[in-house]
PDB file of C-alpha atoms and ligand atoms in Angstrom:
ATOM      1  CA  MET L  10     127.499  81.984  92.124  1.00 56.00           C
ATOM      2  CA  THR L  11     125.507  85.086  93.379  1.00 59.00           C
ATOM      3  CA  PRO L  12     122.951  86.674  90.791  1.00 66.00           C
ATOM      4  CA  PRO L  13     123.642  90.372  90.157  1.00 77.00           C
ATOM      5  CA  SER L  14     121.828  92.752  91.724  1.00 91.00           C
ATOM      6  CA  PRO L  15     118.951  94.141  89.923  1.00 95.00           C
ATOM      7  CA  ALA L  16     119.042  97.841  89.250  1.00 97.00           C
ATOM      8  CA  ILE L  17     115.696  99.376  90.488  1.00 98.00           C
ATOM      9  CA  GLY L  18     114.912 102.834  90.365  1.00 98.00           C
ATOM     10  CA  VAL L  19     112.878 104.721  92.779  1.00 98.00           C
ATOM     11  CA  LEU L  20     110.928 107.918  91.072  1.00 97.00           C
ATOM     12  CA  ALA L  21     112.180 110.739  93.265  1.00 96.00           C
ATOM     13  CA  LEU L  22     110.439 113.511  91.953  1.00 92.00           C
ATOM     14  CA  GLN L  23     108.344 113.922  95.104  1.00 87.00           C
ATOM     15  CA  GLY L  24     106.846 111.972  97.981  1.00 83.00           C
ATOM     16  CA  ALA L  25     108.162 109.106 100.102  1.00 82.00           C
ATOM     17  CA  PHE L  26     111.111 107.791  97.847  1.00 96.00           C
ATOM     18  CA  GLU L  27     114.011 107.443 100.409  1.00 96.00           C
ATOM     19  CA  VAL L  28     112.424 104.783 102.524  1.00 97.00           C
ATOM     20  CA  HIS L  29     111.635 102.572  99.433  1.00 98.00           C
ATOM     21  CA  ALA L  30     115.335 102.973  98.437  1.00 98.00           C
ATOM     22  CA  ARG L  31     116.437 101.864 101.812  1.00 98.00           C
ATOM     23  CA  ARG L  32     114.224  98.743 101.957  1.00 98.00           C
ATOM     24  CA  LEU L  33     115.435  97.620  98.592  1.00 98.00           C
ATOM     25  CA  ALA L  34     118.814  98.095  99.185  1.00 97.00           C
ATOM     26  CA  GLU L  35     118.499  95.989 102.482  1.00 97.00           C
ATOM     27  CA  LEU L  36     117.071  93.250 100.419  1.00 97.00           C
ATOM     28  CA  GLY L  37     119.868  93.330  97.890  1.00 96.00           C
ATOM     29  CA  ALA L  38     118.770  95.269  95.098  1.00 97.00           C
ATOM     30  CA  ASP L  39     121.126  98.080  93.668  1.00 97.00           C
ATOM     31  CA  ALA L  40     118.585 101.013  94.508  1.00 98.00           C
ATOM     32  CA  ILE L  41     118.840 104.115  92.516  1.00 98.00           C
ATOM     33  CA  LEU L  42     116.903 107.599  92.897  1.00 98.00           C
ATOM     34  CA  VAL L  43     115.641 108.474  89.560  1.00 97.00           C
ATOM     35  CA  ARG L  44     115.321 112.185  88.775  1.00 94.00           C
ATOM     36  CA  LYS L  45     115.685 112.343  84.994  1.00 94.00           C
ATOM     37  CA  PRO L  46     114.076 110.566  82.128  1.00 95.00           C
ATOM     38  CA  GLY L  47     117.439 109.472  80.653  1.00 96.00           C
ATOM     39  CA  GLN L  48     118.096 107.372  83.975  1.00 97.00           C
ATOM     40  CA  LEU L  49     115.211 104.904  83.191  1.00 97.00           C
ATOM     41  CA  ALA L  50     117.291 102.890  79.999  1.00 96.00           C
ATOM     42  CA  ALA L  51     119.668 101.482  82.555  1.00 96.00           C
ATOM     43  CA  LEU L  52     117.111 100.173  84.988  1.00 97.00           C
ATOM     44  CA  ASP L  53     115.495  96.672  85.469  1.00 97.00           C
ATOM     45  CA  ALA L  54     112.610  98.062  87.255  1.00 98.00           C
ATOM     46  CA  LEU L  55     110.792 100.936  88.858  1.00 98.00           C
ATOM     47  CA  VAL L  56     108.921 101.892  91.888  1.00 98.00           C
ATOM     48  CA  ILE L  57     106.580 104.720  91.890  1.00 98.00           C
ATOM     49  CA  PRO L  58     106.104 105.921  95.505  1.00 97.00           C
ATOM     50  CA  GLY L  59     103.226 107.685  97.285  1.00 96.00           C
ATOM     51  CA  GLY L  60     102.865 111.313  97.417  1.00 94.00           C
ATOM     52  CA  GLU L  61     100.408 113.317  95.473  1.00 95.00           C
ATOM     53  CA  SER L  62      99.531 111.824  91.918  1.00 96.00           C
ATOM     54  CA  THR L  63      98.554 115.177  90.669  1.00 96.00           C
ATOM     55  CA  THR L  64     102.071 116.866  91.600  1.00 94.00           C
ATOM     56  CA  PHE L  65     103.463 113.820  89.985  1.00 93.00           C
ATOM     57  CA  LEU L  66     101.637 114.258  86.526  1.00 95.00           C
ATOM     58  CA  LYS L  67     102.698 117.979  86.717  1.00 94.00           C
ATOM     59  CA  HIS L  68     106.351 117.230  87.234  1.00 93.00           C
ATOM     60  CA  LEU L  69     106.062 114.388  84.837  1.00 93.00           C
ATOM     61  CA  GLU L  70     104.708 116.600  82.104  1.00 91.00           C
ATOM     62  CA  ARG L  71     106.849 119.378  82.669  1.00 90.00           C
ATOM     63  CA  THR L  72     110.141 117.473  82.534  1.00 86.00           C
ATOM     64  CA  GLY L  73     109.517 115.370  79.488  1.00 87.00           C
ATOM     65  CA  PHE L  74     109.072 112.156  81.562  1.00 93.00           C
ATOM     66  CA  TYR L  75     105.633 110.920  80.919  1.00 95.00           C
ATOM     67  CA  ASP L  76     106.084 109.309  77.627  1.00 96.00           C
ATOM     68  CA  VAL L  77     109.234 107.472  78.729  1.00 96.00           C
ATOM     69  CA  LEU L  78     107.676 106.374  81.824  1.00 97.00           C
ATOM     70  CA  ASN L  79     104.702 105.203  79.942  1.00 97.00           C
ATOM     71  CA  GLN L  80     106.836 102.936  77.736  1.00 97.00           C
ATOM     72  CA  PHE L  81     108.945 101.710  80.644  1.00 98.00           C
ATOM     73  CA  VAL L  82     105.946 100.550  82.848  1.00 98.00           C
ATOM     74  CA  HIS L  83     104.482  98.735  79.886  1.00 97.00           C
ATOM     75  CA  SER L  84     107.594  96.664  79.305  1.00 96.00           C
ATOM     76  CA  LYS L  85     109.479  96.210  82.503  1.00 97.00           C
ATOM     77  CA  PRO L  86     108.437  95.565  86.038  1.00 98.00           C
ATOM     78  CA  ALA L  87     106.922  98.414  88.138  1.00 98.00           C
ATOM     79  CA  PHE L  88     105.571  98.729  91.529  1.00 98.00           C
ATOM     80  CA  GLY L  89     103.429 101.642  92.530  1.00 98.00           C
ATOM     81  CA  THR L  90     102.183 102.403  95.966  1.00 98.00           C
ATOM     82  CA  CYS L  91      99.340 104.911  96.782  1.00 97.00           C
ATOM     83  CA  ALA L  92      99.787 107.887  94.334  1.00 97.00           C
ATOM     84  CA  GLY L  93     102.007 105.301  92.374  1.00 98.00           C
ATOM     85  CA  CYS L  94      99.042 102.978  92.049  1.00 98.00           C
ATOM     86  CA  ILE L  95      96.807 105.754  90.935  1.00 98.00           C
ATOM     87  CA  LEU L  96      99.527 106.774  88.335  1.00 98.00           C
ATOM     88  CA  LEU L  97      99.921 102.930  87.127  1.00 98.00           C
ATOM     89  CA  ALA L  98      95.937 102.489  86.975  1.00 98.00           C
ATOM     90  CA  LYS L  99      93.880 102.451  83.780  1.00 98.00           C
ATOM     91  CA  GLU L 100      90.896 104.499  85.142  1.00 98.00           C
ATOM     92  CA  VAL L 101      91.104 107.315  87.686  1.00 98.00           C
ATOM     93  CA  THR L 102      88.206 109.007  89.333  1.00 98.00           C
ATOM     94  CA  ASN L 103      87.352 111.431  91.958  1.00 96.00           C
ATOM     95  CA  PRO L 104      88.269 113.591  90.037  1.00 96.00           C
ATOM     96  CA  HIS L 105      89.141 112.010  86.462  1.00 97.00           C
ATOM     97  CA  GLN L 106      92.899 112.520  85.589  1.00 96.00           C
ATOM     98  CA  PRO L 107      95.306 110.992  83.081  1.00 96.00           C
ATOM     99  CA  SER L 108      97.334 108.007  84.143  1.00 97.00           C
ATOM    100  CA  LEU L 109      99.687 105.463  82.549  1.00 97.00           C
ATOM    101  CA  GLY L 110      97.072 102.533  82.111  1.00 97.00           C
ATOM    102  CA  ALA L 111      99.533  99.712  82.904  1.00 97.00           C
ATOM    103  CA  LEU L 112      97.428  98.006  85.286  1.00 98.00           C
ATOM    104  CA  ASP L 113      93.777  97.303  84.206  1.00 98.00           C
ATOM    105  CA  ILE L 114      92.031  98.572  87.374  1.00 98.00           C
ATOM    106  CA  ALA L 115      89.695 101.727  88.259  1.00 98.00           C
ATOM    107  CA  VAL L 116      90.680 103.696  91.429  1.00 98.00           C
ATOM    108  CA  GLU L 117      88.643 106.336  93.260  1.00 98.00           C
ATOM    109  CA  ARG L 118      91.134 108.818  94.823  1.00 97.00           C
ATOM    110  CA  ASN L 119      91.095 109.970  98.640  1.00 94.00           C
ATOM    111  CA  ALA L 120      88.268 107.144  98.845  1.00 93.00           C
ATOM    112  CA  TYR L 121      88.294 106.962 102.564  1.00 87.00           C
ATOM    113  CA  GLY L 122      87.339 110.730 103.382  1.00 79.00           C
ATOM    114  CA  ARG L 123      88.816 113.222 105.638  1.00 70.00           C
ATOM    115  CA  GLN L 124      87.892 111.404 109.093  1.00 62.00           C
ATOM    116  CA  ASN L 125      89.936 108.326 107.694  1.00 66.00           C
ATOM    117  CA  ASP L 126      93.016 110.208 106.350  1.00 82.00           C
ATOM    118  CA  SER L 127      95.445 107.853 107.899  1.00 89.00           C
ATOM    119  CA  THR L 128      94.708 104.366 109.239  1.00 93.00           C
ATOM    120  CA  ILE L 129      96.793 101.261 110.182  1.00 95.00           C
ATOM    121  CA  LEU L 130      95.310  98.117 109.827  1.00 95.00           C
ATOM    122  CA  THR L 131      96.307  94.429 109.895  1.00 96.00           C
ATOM    123  CA  ALA L 132      94.803  92.237 107.352  1.00 93.00           C
ATOM    124  CA  GLU L 133      94.854  88.896 105.785  1.00 93.00           C
ATOM    125  CA  THR L 134      97.368  88.403 102.875  1.00 96.00           C
ATOM    126  CA  SER L 135      97.979  85.629 100.553  1.00 96.00           C
ATOM    127  CA  LEU L 136     101.797  86.528 100.794  1.00 96.00           C
ATOM    128  CA  PRO L 137     103.466  83.372 102.960  1.00 95.00           C
ATOM    129  CA  GLY L 138     103.892  84.617 106.615  1.00 95.00           C
ATOM    130  CA  GLY L 139     100.685  85.438 107.965  1.00 94.00           C
ATOM    131  CA  SER L 140      98.815  88.819 108.113  1.00 97.00           C
ATOM    132  CA  LEU L 141     100.092  91.933 107.071  1.00 97.00           C
ATOM    133  CA  GLU L 142     100.467  95.505 108.712  1.00 98.00           C
ATOM    134  CA  MET L 143      99.173  98.200 106.262  1.00 97.00           C
ATOM    135  CA  VAL L 144      99.646 102.197 106.427  1.00 97.00           C
ATOM    136  CA  PHE L 145      96.976 103.798 104.523  1.00 96.00           C
ATOM    137  CA  ILE L 146      97.402 107.605 103.995  1.00 95.00           C
ATOM    138  CA  ARG L 147      94.763 109.643 101.906  1.00 95.00           C
ATOM    139  CA  ALA L 148      94.552 106.248 100.236  1.00 96.00           C
ATOM    140  CA  PRO L 149      92.607 105.542  97.088  1.00 97.00           C
ATOM    141  CA  ARG L 150      90.018 102.569  96.846  1.00 97.00           C
ATOM    142  CA  ILE L 151      90.335 100.176  94.101  1.00 98.00           C
ATOM    143  CA  THR L 152      86.951 100.139  92.653  1.00 98.00           C
ATOM    144  CA  ARG L 153      87.298  97.725  89.708  1.00 98.00           C
ATOM    145  CA  ILE L 154      89.650  94.945  88.788  1.00 98.00           C
ATOM    146  CA  SER L 155      89.938  92.974  85.318  1.00 97.00           C
ATOM    147  CA  ASN L 156      90.140  89.305  85.011  1.00 94.00           C
ATOM    148  CA  GLY L 157      93.848  89.267  84.744  1.00 92.00           C
ATOM    149  CA  ILE L 158      94.434  91.048  88.194  1.00 97.00           C
ATOM    150  CA  GLU L 159      95.713  88.718  91.095  1.00 98.00           C
ATOM    151  CA  VAL L 160      94.517  90.116  94.540  1.00 98.00           C
ATOM    152  CA  LEU L 161      96.918  89.463  97.303  1.00 98.00           C
ATOM    153  CA  ALA L 162      95.175  91.498 100.133  1.00 98.00           C
ATOM    154  CA  LYS L 163      92.032  93.345 100.897  1.00 97.00           C
ATOM    155  CA  ARG L 164      90.688  96.111 102.983  1.00 95.00           C
ATOM    156  CA  GLY L 165      87.044  94.779 103.958  1.00 93.00           C
ATOM    157  CA  ASP L 166      85.970  94.086 100.310  1.00 94.00           C
ATOM    158  CA  SER L 167      88.368  96.202  98.172  1.00 96.00           C
ATOM    159  CA  PRO L 168      91.816  94.720  97.037  1.00 98.00           C
ATOM    160  CA  VAL L 169      94.554  96.732  98.306  1.00 98.00           C
ATOM    161  CA  LEU L 170      97.523  94.678  96.898  1.00 98.00           C
ATOM    162  CA  VAL L 171      97.274  93.607  93.309  1.00 98.00           C
ATOM    163  CA  ARG L 172      99.490  92.182  90.750  1.00 98.00           C
ATOM    164  CA  GLN L 173      99.016  91.998  86.994  1.00 97.00           C
ATOM    165  CA  GLY L 174     102.154  90.224  85.401  1.00 96.00           C
ATOM    166  CA  HIS L 175     104.906  92.329  85.967  1.00 96.00           C
ATOM    167  CA  ILE L 176     103.133  95.196  87.493  1.00 98.00           C
ATOM    168  CA  LEU L 177     102.504  95.247  91.381  1.00 98.00           C
ATOM    169  CA  ALA L 178     100.452  98.028  93.201  1.00 98.00           C
ATOM    170  CA  SER L 179      99.390  98.879  96.738  1.00 98.00           C
ATOM    171  CA  THR L 180      97.062 101.454  97.886  1.00 98.00           C
ATOM    172  CA  PHE L 181      98.926 101.409 101.205  1.00 97.00           C
ATOM    173  CA  HIS L 182     102.545 102.231 102.005  1.00 98.00           C
ATOM    174  CA  PRO L 183     104.510  99.059 102.701  1.00 98.00           C
ATOM    175  CA  GLU L 184     107.927 101.043 102.983  1.00 97.00           C
ATOM    176  CA  LEU L 185     106.308 102.525 106.208  1.00 97.00           C
ATOM    177  CA  SER L 186     105.781  98.979 108.099  1.00 97.00           C
ATOM    178  CA  ASP L 187     109.030  96.734 109.041  1.00 97.00           C
ATOM    179  CA  ASP L 188     107.639  93.971 107.224  1.00 98.00           C
ATOM    180  CA  PRO L 189     109.698  93.610 104.036  1.00 98.00           C
ATOM    181  CA  ARG L 190     107.311  90.877 102.176  1.00 98.00           C
ATOM    182  CA  VAL L 191     105.883  93.249  99.613  1.00 98.00           C
ATOM    183  CA  HIS L 192     109.180  94.708  98.496  1.00 98.00           C
ATOM    184  CA  GLN L 193     110.514  91.160  98.621  1.00 98.00           C
ATOM    185  CA  LEU L 194     107.839  89.871  96.330  1.00 98.00           C
ATOM    186  CA  PHE L 195     108.665  92.902  93.784  1.00 98.00           C
ATOM    187  CA  LEU L 196     112.101  91.938  93.876  1.00 97.00           C
ATOM    188  CA  ASP L 197     111.007  88.435  93.243  1.00 96.00           C
ATOM    189  CA  ILE L 198     108.937  89.627  90.153  1.00 97.00           C
ATOM    190  CA  VAL L 199     112.223  91.581  88.864  1.00 97.00           C
ATOM    191  CA  ARG L 200     114.610  88.837  89.183  1.00 95.00           C
ATOM    192  CA  SER L 201     112.102  86.341  87.432  1.00 93.00           C
ATOM    193  CA  SER L 202     111.548  88.954  84.556  1.00 90.00           C
ATOM    194  CA  THR L 203     115.141  89.606  84.073  1.00 71.00           C
ATOM    195  CA  LEU L 204     116.642  85.977  84.096  1.00 56.00           C
TER     196      LEU L 204
HETATM  197  N1  LIG F 302      95.543 111.408  98.014  1.00 73.39           N
HETATM  198  C1  LIG F 302      97.258 111.244  97.206  1.00 73.39           C
HETATM  199  C2  LIG F 302      96.684 111.035  95.597  1.00 73.39           C
HETATM  200  O1  LIG F 302      95.416 111.280  95.365  1.00 73.39           O
HETATM  201  C3  LIG F 302      97.722 109.798  97.220  1.00 73.39           C
HETATM  202  C4  LIG F 302      98.110 109.659  98.807  1.00 73.39           C
HETATM  203  C5  LIG F 302      99.594 108.824  98.976  1.00 73.39           C
HETATM  204  O2  LIG F 302     100.063 108.375  98.006  1.00 73.39           O
HETATM  205  N2  LIG F 302      99.809 108.722 100.000  1.00 73.39           N
HETATM  206  O3  LIG F 302      97.389 111.224  94.881  1.00 73.39           O
END
């Protein structure tokens, strides 16, 4: 018997949500664009895409989304990319801003400077299948991780793909590369936590 497709929401308030939804659907998930807080109750997991974390925060606070989202990410699988990673982090600097704190890391926003606004790198990863292409766009840098964090890839000395239990985060945009391994990992996390 085929297992049912997990219902994975993609927060669609702003930013790069369509490409995530397409990738998740290609991998067999039921991908749902999420625009209202009431939609979260029906989901198994959520992707928080890249974009601008300050704009996300404004939307979330204005629409009464923040508290529901906060509860969600503390109990169900969530995957944050770039601005999504910033929202999930425990501590944000440059400048300081509120965050959901579901992932015990500190991030520095826009950490690679204007000259390096956008970079494509290939680096080693512990994901099976060899090195991984990573697209960085005004990326944050992870400056601190706690003991419970698993580092799956690095850019130089800085972690760029991390996992803490049901939370996955990348400072790059895996939805912009053809390689589906990062989304596949998230689906595996979702499937193993909804069994
Ligand atoms: N620089 C953005 C921020 O600080 C993140 C950029 C991105 O998501 N590509 O929120």
